[in-house]
mmCIF file of N, CA, C and O in Angstrom:
data_model
loop_
_atom_site.group_PDB
_atom_site.id
_atom_site.type_symbol
_atom_site.label_atom_id
_atom_site.label_comp_id
_atom_site.label_asym_id
_atom_site.label_seq_id
_atom_site.Cartn_x
_atom_site.Cartn_y
_atom_site.Cartn_z
ATOM 1 N N MET A 1007 -29.791 31.227 35.344
ATOM 2 C CA MET A 1007 -28.597 31.475 34.820
ATOM 3 C C MET A 1007 -28.113 30.319 33.865
ATOM 4 O O MET A 1007 -28.460 29.199 34.210
ATOM 5 N N ALA A 1008 -27.598 30.675 32.674
ATOM 6 C CA ALA A 1008 -27.211 29.724 31.708
ATOM 7 C C ALA A 1008 -25.912 29.023 32.080
ATOM 8 O O ALA A 1008 -25.018 29.713 32.647
ATOM 9 N N LYS A 1009 -25.833 27.757 31.832
ATOM 10 C CA LYS A 1009 -24.604 27.052 32.088
ATOM 11 C C LYS A 1009 -23.602 27.340 30.992
ATOM 12 O O LYS A 1009 -23.988 27.305 29.781
ATOM 13 N N LEU A 1010 -22.353 27.538 31.283
ATOM 14 C CA LEU A 1010 -21.269 27.652 30.328
ATOM 15 C C LEU A 1010 -20.696 26.322 29.938
ATOM 16 O O LEU A 1010 -20.166 25.753 30.847
ATOM 17 N N LEU A 1011 -20.643 25.989 28.691
ATOM 18 C CA LEU A 1011 -20.137 24.741 28.262
ATOM 19 C C LEU A 1011 -18.748 24.848 27.746
ATOM 20 O O LEU A 1011 -18.398 25.795 27.124
ATOM 21 N N THR A 1012 -17.863 23.815 28.035
ATOM 22 C CA THR A 1012 -16.596 23.812 27.374
ATOM 23 C C THR A 1012 -16.730 23.272 25.992
ATOM 24 O O THR A 1012 -17.772 22.856 25.519
ATOM 25 N N ARG A 1013 -15.642 23.292 25.246
ATOM 26 C CA ARG A 1013 -15.567 22.832 23.841
ATOM 27 C C ARG A 1013 -16.044 21.417 23.766
ATOM 28 O O ARG A 1013 -16.938 21.072 22.952
ATOM 29 N N ASP A 1014 -15.585 20.504 24.610
ATOM 30 C CA ASP A 1014 -15.984 19.104 24.527
ATOM 31 C C ASP A 1014 -17.437 19.013 24.911
ATOM 32 O O ASP A 1014 -18.114 18.161 24.283
ATOM 33 N N GLU A 1015 -17.908 19.712 25.961
ATOM 34 C CA GLU A 1015 -19.403 19.624 26.294
ATOM 35 C C GLU A 1015 -20.234 20.137 25.254
ATOM 36 O O GLU A 1015 -21.306 19.475 24.867
ATOM 37 N N ALA A 1016 -19.818 21.308 24.589
ATOM 38 C CA ALA A 1016 -20.754 21.753 23.419
ATOM 39 C C ALA A 1016 -20.695 20.786 22.331
ATOM 40 O O ALA A 1016 -21.722 20.558 21.675
ATOM 41 N N SER A 1017 -19.608 20.242 21.839
ATOM 42 C CA SER A 1017 -19.518 19.339 20.765
ATOM 43 C C SER A 1017 -20.367 18.000 21.069
ATOM 44 O O SER A 1017 -21.055 17.459 20.283
ATOM 45 N N LYS A 1018 -20.302 17.651 22.325
ATOM 46 C CA LYS A 1018 -21.005 16.434 22.758
ATOM 47 C C LYS A 1018 -22.594 16.709 22.780
ATOM 48 O O LYS A 1018 -23.478 15.924 22.308
ATOM 49 N N TYR A 1019 -22.936 17.953 23.079
ATOM 50 C CA TYR A 1019 -24.391 18.357 23.138
ATOM 51 C C TYR A 1019 -24.938 18.361 21.704
ATOM 52 O O TYR A 1019 -25.982 17.944 21.432
ATOM 53 N N ILE A 1020 -24.126 18.773 20.676
ATOM 54 C CA ILE A 1020 -24.540 18.799 19.368
ATOM 55 C C ILE A 1020 -24.406 17.349 18.731
ATOM 56 O O ILE A 1020 -25.190 17.038 17.786
ATOM 57 N N GLY A 1021 -23.560 16.499 19.221
ATOM 58 C CA GLY A 1021 -23.388 15.190 18.616
ATOM 59 C C GLY A 1021 -22.462 15.129 17.537
ATOM 60 O O GLY A 1021 -22.397 14.385 16.726
ATOM 61 N N ILE A 1022 -21.385 16.055 17.752
ATOM 62 C CA ILE A 1022 -20.246 16.026 16.627
ATOM 63 C C ILE A 1022 -18.960 15.900 17.359
ATOM 64 O O ILE A 1022 -18.784 16.140 18.528
ATOM 65 N N ASP A 1023 -17.875 15.687 16.631
ATOM 66 C CA ASP A 1023 -16.498 15.635 17.082
ATOM 67 C C ASP A 1023 -16.036 16.909 17.527
ATOM 68 O O ASP A 1023 -16.360 17.882 16.814
ATOM 69 N N PRO A 1024 -15.223 17.105 18.526
ATOM 70 C CA PRO A 1024 -14.726 18.358 18.902
ATOM 71 C C PRO A 1024 -13.931 19.088 17.724
ATOM 72 O O PRO A 1024 -14.014 20.325 17.606
ATOM 73 N N LYS A 1025 -13.203 18.338 16.936
ATOM 74 C CA LYS A 1025 -12.483 18.972 15.705
ATOM 75 C C LYS A 1025 -13.609 19.596 14.712
ATOM 76 O O LYS A 1025 -13.223 20.621 14.080
ATOM 77 N N THR A 1026 -14.579 18.873 14.541
ATOM 78 C CA THR A 1026 -15.733 19.332 13.606
ATOM 79 C C THR A 1026 -16.327 20.593 14.280
ATOM 80 O O THR A 1026 -16.694 21.530 13.543
ATOM 81 N N PHE A 1027 -16.493 20.648 15.557
ATOM 82 C CA PHE A 1027 -16.994 21.814 16.341
ATOM 83 C C PHE A 1027 -16.116 23.038 15.973
ATOM 84 O O PHE A 1027 -16.548 24.094 15.764
ATOM 85 N N ASP A 1028 -14.804 22.768 16.094
ATOM 86 C CA ASP A 1028 -13.860 23.803 15.717
ATOM 87 C C ASP A 1028 -14.067 24.401 14.442
ATOM 88 O O ASP A 1028 -14.110 25.605 14.225
ATOM 89 N N LYS A 1029 -14.079 23.510 13.297
ATOM 90 C CA LYS A 1029 -14.296 23.910 12.095
ATOM 91 C C LYS A 1029 -15.637 24.616 11.772
ATOM 92 O O LYS A 1029 -15.653 25.698 11.110
ATOM 93 N N ALA A 1030 -16.669 24.031 12.203
ATOM 94 C CA ALA A 1030 -17.946 24.527 11.875
ATOM 95 C C ALA A 1030 -18.565 25.631 12.694
ATOM 96 O O ALA A 1030 -19.286 26.531 12.238
ATOM 97 N N PHE A 1031 -18.101 25.722 14.028
ATOM 98 C CA PHE A 1031 -18.611 26.604 15.010
ATOM 99 C C PHE A 1031 -17.595 27.703 15.358
ATOM 100 O O PHE A 1031 -17.744 29.020 15.115
ATOM 101 N N ARG A 1032 -16.510 27.319 15.931
ATOM 102 C CA ARG A 1032 -15.500 28.221 16.490
ATOM 103 C C ARG A 1032 -14.780 29.086 15.414
ATOM 104 O O ARG A 1032 -14.427 30.157 15.704
ATOM 105 N N ALA A 1033 -14.620 28.454 14.228
ATOM 106 C CA ALA A 1033 -13.982 29.287 13.218
ATOM 107 C C ALA A 1033 -14.848 30.392 12.617
ATOM 108 O O ALA A 1033 -14.336 31.273 11.978
ATOM 109 N N ASP A 1034 -16.188 30.353 12.866
ATOM 110 C CA ASP A 1034 -17.116 31.383 12.295
ATOM 111 C C ASP A 1034 -17.234 32.503 13.257
ATOM 112 O O ASP A 1034 -17.557 32.409 14.435
ATOM 113 N N PRO A 1035 -16.896 33.758 12.786
ATOM 114 C CA PRO A 1035 -16.963 34.884 13.701
ATOM 115 C C PRO A 1035 -18.397 35.219 14.099
ATOM 116 O O PRO A 1035 -18.599 35.987 15.131
ATOM 117 N N ASP A 1036 -19.474 34.760 13.527
ATOM 118 C CA ASP A 1036 -20.814 34.924 13.949
ATOM 119 C C ASP A 1036 -21.210 34.175 15.096
ATOM 120 O O ASP A 1036 -22.234 34.452 15.824
ATOM 121 N N PHE A 1037 -20.480 33.118 15.436
ATOM 122 C CA PHE A 1037 -20.768 32.283 16.662
ATOM 123 C C PHE A 1037 -20.403 32.996 17.943
ATOM 124 O O PHE A 1037 -19.306 33.322 18.121
ATOM 125 N N LYS A 1038 -21.330 33.126 18.808
ATOM 126 C CA LYS A 1038 -21.161 33.874 19.946
ATOM 127 C C LYS A 1038 -20.560 33.008 21.089
ATOM 128 O O LYS A 1038 -20.971 31.849 21.245
ATOM 129 N N ARG A 1039 -19.664 33.620 21.887
ATOM 130 C CA ARG A 1039 -18.912 32.862 22.816
ATOM 131 C C ARG A 1039 -18.556 33.786 23.969
ATOM 132 O O ARG A 1039 -18.509 34.925 23.793
ATOM 133 N N PHE A 1040 -18.297 33.174 25.170
ATOM 134 C CA PHE A 1040 -17.732 33.909 26.334
ATOM 135 C C PHE A 1040 -16.231 33.729 26.374
ATOM 136 O O PHE A 1040 -15.851 32.546 26.338
ATOM 137 N N MET A 1041 -15.432 34.720 26.378
ATOM 138 C CA MET A 1041 -13.981 34.649 26.451
ATOM 139 C C MET A 1041 -13.661 34.877 28.020
ATOM 140 O O MET A 1041 -13.817 36.051 28.425
ATOM 141 N N LEU A 1042 -13.305 33.823 28.606
ATOM 142 C CA LEU A 1042 -12.894 33.901 30.008
ATOM 143 C C LEU A 1042 -11.470 34.334 30.123
ATOM 144 O O LEU A 1042 -11.114 34.997 31.190
ATOM 145 N N SER A 1043 -10.587 34.157 29.183
ATOM 146 C CA SER A 1043 -9.373 34.650 29.170
ATOM 147 C C SER A 1043 -8.908 34.613 27.698
ATOM 148 O O SER A 1043 -9.671 34.294 26.815
ATOM 149 N N ASP A 1044 -7.551 34.821 27.484
ATOM 150 C CA ASP A 1044 -7.133 34.889 26.111
ATOM 151 C C ASP A 1044 -7.323 33.652 25.339
ATOM 152 O O ASP A 1044 -7.518 33.600 24.053
ATOM 153 N N HIS A 1045 -7.344 32.532 25.959
ATOM 154 C CA HIS A 1045 -7.384 31.166 25.389
ATOM 155 C C HIS A 1045 -8.456 30.299 25.959
ATOM 156 O O HIS A 1045 -8.403 29.054 25.593
ATOM 157 N N THR A 1046 -9.381 30.832 26.668
ATOM 158 C CA THR A 1046 -10.433 30.085 27.215
ATOM 159 C C THR A 1046 -11.787 30.584 26.799
ATOM 160 O O THR A 1046 -12.185 31.661 27.159
ATOM 161 N N GLU A 1047 -12.589 29.723 25.977
ATOM 162 C CA GLU A 1047 -13.881 30.049 25.463
ATOM 163 C C GLU A 1047 -14.903 29.199 26.172
ATOM 164 O O GLU A 1047 -14.627 28.079 26.490
ATOM 165 N N ARG A 1048 -16.098 29.652 26.327
ATOM 166 C CA ARG A 1048 -17.277 28.898 26.918
ATOM 167 C C ARG A 1048 -18.458 29.320 26.061
ATOM 168 O O ARG A 1048 -18.552 30.437 25.443
ATOM 169 N N TYR A 1049 -19.441 28.381 26.032
ATOM 170 C CA TYR A 1049 -20.622 28.486 25.079
ATOM 171 C C TYR A 1049 -21.827 28.218 25.885
ATOM 172 O O TYR A 1049 -21.833 27.435 26.830
ATOM 173 N N THR A 1050 -22.927 28.850 25.393
ATOM 174 C CA THR A 1050 -24.231 28.501 26.001
ATOM 175 C C THR A 1050 -25.025 27.681 25.048
ATOM 176 O O THR A 1050 -24.764 27.834 23.901
ATOM 177 N N ILE A 1051 -25.936 26.781 25.584
ATOM 178 C CA ILE A 1051 -26.844 26.049 24.668
ATOM 179 C C ILE A 1051 -27.556 27.059 23.823
ATOM 180 O O ILE A 1051 -27.766 26.777 22.599
ATOM 181 N N LYS A 1052 -28.046 28.147 24.349
ATOM 182 C CA LYS A 1052 -28.836 29.153 23.648
ATOM 183 C C LYS A 1052 -28.052 29.693 22.436
ATOM 184 O O LYS A 1052 -28.495 29.781 21.294
ATOM 185 N N SER A 1053 -26.715 29.949 22.606
ATOM 186 C CA SER A 1053 -25.935 30.407 21.545
ATOM 187 C C SER A 1053 -25.620 29.441 20.469
ATOM 188 O O SER A 1053 -25.591 29.733 19.232
ATOM 189 N N ILE A 1054 -25.567 28.209 20.888
ATOM 190 C CA ILE A 1054 -25.342 27.082 19.983
ATOM 191 C C ILE A 1054 -26.573 26.901 19.017
ATOM 192 O O ILE A 1054 -26.532 26.755 17.875
ATOM 193 N N GLU A 1055 -27.805 26.816 19.683
ATOM 194 C CA GLU A 1055 -28.981 26.578 19.050
ATOM 195 C C GLU A 1055 -29.331 27.765 18.108
ATOM 196 O O GLU A 1055 -29.750 27.599 16.958
ATOM 197 N N ALA A 1056 -29.017 29.069 18.557
ATOM 198 C CA ALA A 1056 -29.145 30.202 17.675
ATOM 199 C C ALA A 1056 -28.295 30.186 16.470
ATOM 200 O O ALA A 1056 -28.737 30.559 15.373
ATOM 201 N N PHE A 1057 -27.032 29.803 16.648
ATOM 202 C CA PHE A 1057 -26.180 29.704 15.513
ATOM 203 C C PHE A 1057 -26.702 28.697 14.496
ATOM 204 O O PHE A 1057 -26.578 28.843 13.286
ATOM 205 N N ILE A 1058 -27.038 27.503 14.990
ATOM 206 C CA ILE A 1058 -27.505 26.429 14.083
ATOM 207 C C ILE A 1058 -28.744 27.012 13.368
ATOM 208 O O ILE A 1058 -28.919 26.812 12.096
ATOM 209 N N ASP A 1059 -29.641 27.633 14.003
ATOM 210 C CA ASP A 1059 -30.923 28.180 13.425
ATOM 211 C C ASP A 1059 -30.525 29.234 12.349
ATOM 212 O O ASP A 1059 -31.144 29.253 11.237
ATOM 213 N N SER A 1060 -29.567 30.040 12.606
ATOM 214 C CA SER A 1060 -29.122 31.042 11.668
ATOM 215 C C SER A 1060 -28.454 30.392 10.448
ATOM 216 O O SER A 1060 -28.543 31.073 9.281
ATOM 217 N N LYS A 1061 -27.837 29.345 10.501
ATOM 218 C CA LYS A 1061 -27.137 28.708 9.428
ATOM 219 C C LYS A 1061 -27.991 27.639 8.701
ATOM 220 O O LYS A 1061 -27.547 27.188 7.743
ATOM 221 N N GLU A 1062 -29.050 27.311 9.322
ATOM 222 C CA GLU A 1062 -29.849 26.225 8.668
ATOM 223 C C GLU A 1062 -30.456 26.700 7.244
ATOM 224 O O GLU A 1062 -30.882 27.763 7.119
ATOM 225 N N THR A 1063 -30.411 25.782 6.291
ATOM 226 C CA THR A 1063 -30.940 26.011 5.025
ATOM 227 C C THR A 1063 -32.118 25.065 4.828
ATOM 228 O O THR A 1063 -32.138 24.045 5.308
ATOM 229 N N THR A 1064 -33.016 25.561 3.953
ATOM 230 C CA THR A 1064 -34.190 24.784 3.618
ATOM 231 C C THR A 1064 -34.015 24.146 2.226
ATOM 232 O O THR A 1064 -33.411 24.701 1.423
ATOM 233 N N LEU A 1065 -34.379 22.916 2.100
ATOM 234 C CA LEU A 1065 -34.323 22.155 0.780
ATOM 235 C C LEU A 1065 -35.580 22.471 -0.004
ATOM 236 O O LEU A 1065 -36.667 22.279 0.601
ATOM 237 N N LYS A 1066 -35.415 22.744 -1.258
ATOM 238 C CA LYS A 1066 -36.557 22.883 -2.063
ATOM 239 C C LYS A 1066 -37.103 21.493 -2.553
ATOM 240 O O LYS A 1066 -36.262 20.511 -2.696
ATOM 241 N N LYS A 1067 -38.447 21.362 -2.614
ATOM 242 C CA LYS A 1067 -38.926 20.027 -2.995
ATOM 243 C C LYS A 1067 -38.739 19.877 -4.568
ATOM 244 O O LYS A 1067 -38.663 20.823 -5.180
ATOM 245 N N ILE A 1068 -38.328 18.674 -4.850
ATOM 246 C CA ILE A 1068 -38.001 18.361 -6.251
ATOM 247 C C ILE A 1068 -39.358 17.984 -6.987
ATOM 248 O O ILE A 1068 -40.172 17.321 -6.500
#
């Protein structure tokens, strides 16, 4: 069973500030989350990593 992370735990796992997590992850409708109530969200490591993989861009060699 996957552990459900809080906002602070998820941002710490990624290594970013919680406010940056809000802007980059929570604000995107493609980011999967568990809604425990109207105002309580939880996230899995799998959903965080899948979201990062889906948004990752590759750089062209110069």
